[in-house]
């Protein structure tokens, strides 16, 4: 945990500490490569960070999914403009509800599965992640993970569906056996309804 906090960039810490903390966790976990999944690609910013952390390792693979094809198009354009073609060749993007994450053509168990819940910034706010499919996806993600893998979930309780979703995830996470799972829920106590981060590690 200390090394994760140390690697948070000071500027990022001030503006979006939940994302900065998530990225620091990902960096530590992906230090030997592997397979990662971005279960909510959106505008592609998280997928980009995963690509930069992961794809320098030659055998590594990155999967991305979103229900909106327009989100996948943005993600694809962002990645193609910023990473080498040889790295982009190991990215596959799928228009899929993350409730069906087990349908991805994974060649091996993933090391990291990332969720950044809610709706696409600047997009249609009615297309937002929903508690039942998020929970279905998280359970499948927990079953898919490689040993010593992790699930990262950023929640936005500042809107109604986000608040329900965060509370349902908390209840789901609490019942995971403590002998197998280590789970942190980071929240910023002096910011009303600020985003929070679950780090779910096995
Ligand atoms: C907050 S945005 C993600 C932000 C993104 N990670 C980024 O870095 O730009 C949430 C995304 O989840 C997608 N989404 C909503 N419901 C989904 C579902 N059931 N399965 C997969 N993606 C979903 C939305 O289309 C939206 O693009």
PDB file of C-alpha atoms in Angstrom, residues 29 34-39 63-65 94 96-115 133-151 172 176 180-181 200-202:
ATOM      1  CA  UNK A  29       0.160  -5.382 -10.275  1.00  0.00           C
ATOM      2  CA  UNK A  34      -0.134 -10.682 -18.280  1.00  0.00           C
ATOM      3  CA  UNK A  35      -3.700 -10.230 -19.489  1.00  0.00           C
ATOM      4  CA  UNK A  36      -5.832  -7.229 -18.499  1.00  0.00           C
ATOM      5  CA  UNK A  37      -9.432  -6.327 -19.266  1.00  0.00           C
ATOM      6  CA  UNK A  38     -10.982  -2.860 -19.313  1.00  0.00           C
ATOM      7  CA  UNK A  39     -14.665  -3.699 -18.714  1.00  0.00           C
ATOM      8  CA  UNK A  63      -9.070  -6.716 -23.882  1.00  0.00           C
ATOM      9  CA  UNK A  64     -11.537  -3.842 -23.834  1.00  0.00           C
ATOM     10  CA  UNK A  65     -15.298  -3.828 -23.829  1.00  0.00           C
ATOM     11  CA  UNK A  94     -15.513  -5.953 -28.073  1.00  0.00           C
ATOM     12  CA  UNK A  96     -20.347  -6.461 -25.212  1.00  0.00           C
ATOM     13  CA  UNK A  97     -22.190  -5.968 -21.918  1.00  0.00           C
ATOM     14  CA  UNK A  98     -19.716  -6.710 -19.119  1.00  0.00           C
ATOM     15  CA  UNK A  99     -22.359  -8.996 -17.622  1.00  0.00           C
ATOM     16  CA  UNK A 100     -21.140 -11.342 -20.391  1.00  0.00           C
ATOM     17  CA  UNK A 101     -17.435 -10.885 -19.637  1.00  0.00           C
ATOM     18  CA  UNK A 102     -17.031 -14.681 -19.599  1.00  0.00           C
ATOM     19  CA  UNK A 103     -17.696 -14.681 -23.384  1.00  0.00           C
ATOM     20  CA  UNK A 104     -14.395 -12.950 -24.157  1.00  0.00           C
ATOM     21  CA  UNK A 105     -11.968 -15.202 -26.071  1.00  0.00           C
ATOM     22  CA  UNK A 106      -9.331 -15.198 -23.304  1.00  0.00           C
ATOM     23  CA  UNK A 107      -6.364 -17.557 -23.864  1.00  0.00           C
ATOM     24  CA  UNK A 108      -5.575 -17.588 -20.114  1.00  0.00           C
ATOM     25  CA  UNK A 109      -6.816 -16.093 -16.853  1.00  0.00           C
ATOM     26  CA  UNK A 110      -6.590 -12.300 -16.576  1.00  0.00           C
ATOM     27  CA  UNK A 111      -4.386 -10.623 -13.988  1.00  0.00           C
ATOM     28  CA  UNK A 112      -6.357  -7.378 -13.784  1.00  0.00           C
ATOM     29  CA  UNK A 113      -9.971  -6.438 -14.551  1.00  0.00           C
ATOM     30  CA  UNK A 114     -10.852  -2.748 -14.424  1.00  0.00           C
ATOM     31  CA  UNK A 115     -14.255  -1.054 -14.084  1.00  0.00           C
ATOM     32  CA  UNK A 133     -25.243  -6.372 -14.641  1.00  0.00           C
ATOM     33  CA  UNK A 134     -22.348  -4.842 -12.706  1.00  0.00           C
ATOM     34  CA  UNK A 135     -22.793  -7.424  -9.918  1.00  0.00           C
ATOM     35  CA  UNK A 136     -23.152 -10.237 -12.474  1.00  0.00           C
ATOM     36  CA  UNK A 137     -19.941  -9.063 -14.131  1.00  0.00           C
ATOM     37  CA  UNK A 138     -18.012  -8.723 -10.858  1.00  0.00           C
ATOM     38  CA  UNK A 139     -18.915 -12.270  -9.818  1.00  0.00           C
ATOM     39  CA  UNK A 140     -17.762 -13.599 -13.196  1.00  0.00           C
ATOM     40  CA  UNK A 141     -14.603 -11.465 -12.963  1.00  0.00           C
ATOM     41  CA  UNK A 142     -13.838 -12.929  -9.528  1.00  0.00           C
ATOM     42  CA  UNK A 143     -14.201 -16.451 -10.998  1.00  0.00           C
ATOM     43  CA  UNK A 144     -12.011 -15.620 -14.032  1.00  0.00           C
ATOM     44  CA  UNK A 145      -9.062 -13.992 -12.238  1.00  0.00           C
ATOM     45  CA  UNK A 146      -5.586 -15.525 -12.172  1.00  0.00           C
ATOM     46  CA  UNK A 147      -4.072 -16.226  -8.726  1.00  0.00           C
ATOM     47  CA  UNK A 148      -2.797 -12.922  -7.236  1.00  0.00           C
ATOM     48  CA  UNK A 149      -4.917 -11.020  -9.710  1.00  0.00           C
ATOM     49  CA  UNK A 150      -7.144  -8.055  -8.890  1.00  0.00           C
ATOM     50  CA  UNK A 151     -10.337  -6.233  -9.753  1.00  0.00           C
ATOM     51  CA  UNK A 172     -21.137  -8.093  -2.482  1.00  0.00           C
ATOM     52  CA  UNK A 176     -16.220 -12.658  -0.285  1.00  0.00           C
ATOM     53  CA  UNK A 180      -8.929 -15.752  -0.288  1.00  0.00           C
ATOM     54  CA  UNK A 181      -9.690 -12.047  -0.828  1.00  0.00           C
ATOM     55  CA  UNK A 200     -10.243  -6.477  -4.752  1.00  0.00           C
ATOM     56  CA  UNK A 201      -7.156  -8.686  -4.636  1.00  0.00           C
ATOM     57  CA  UNK A 202      -6.855 -12.476  -4.435  1.00  0.00           C
TER      58      UNK A 202
END
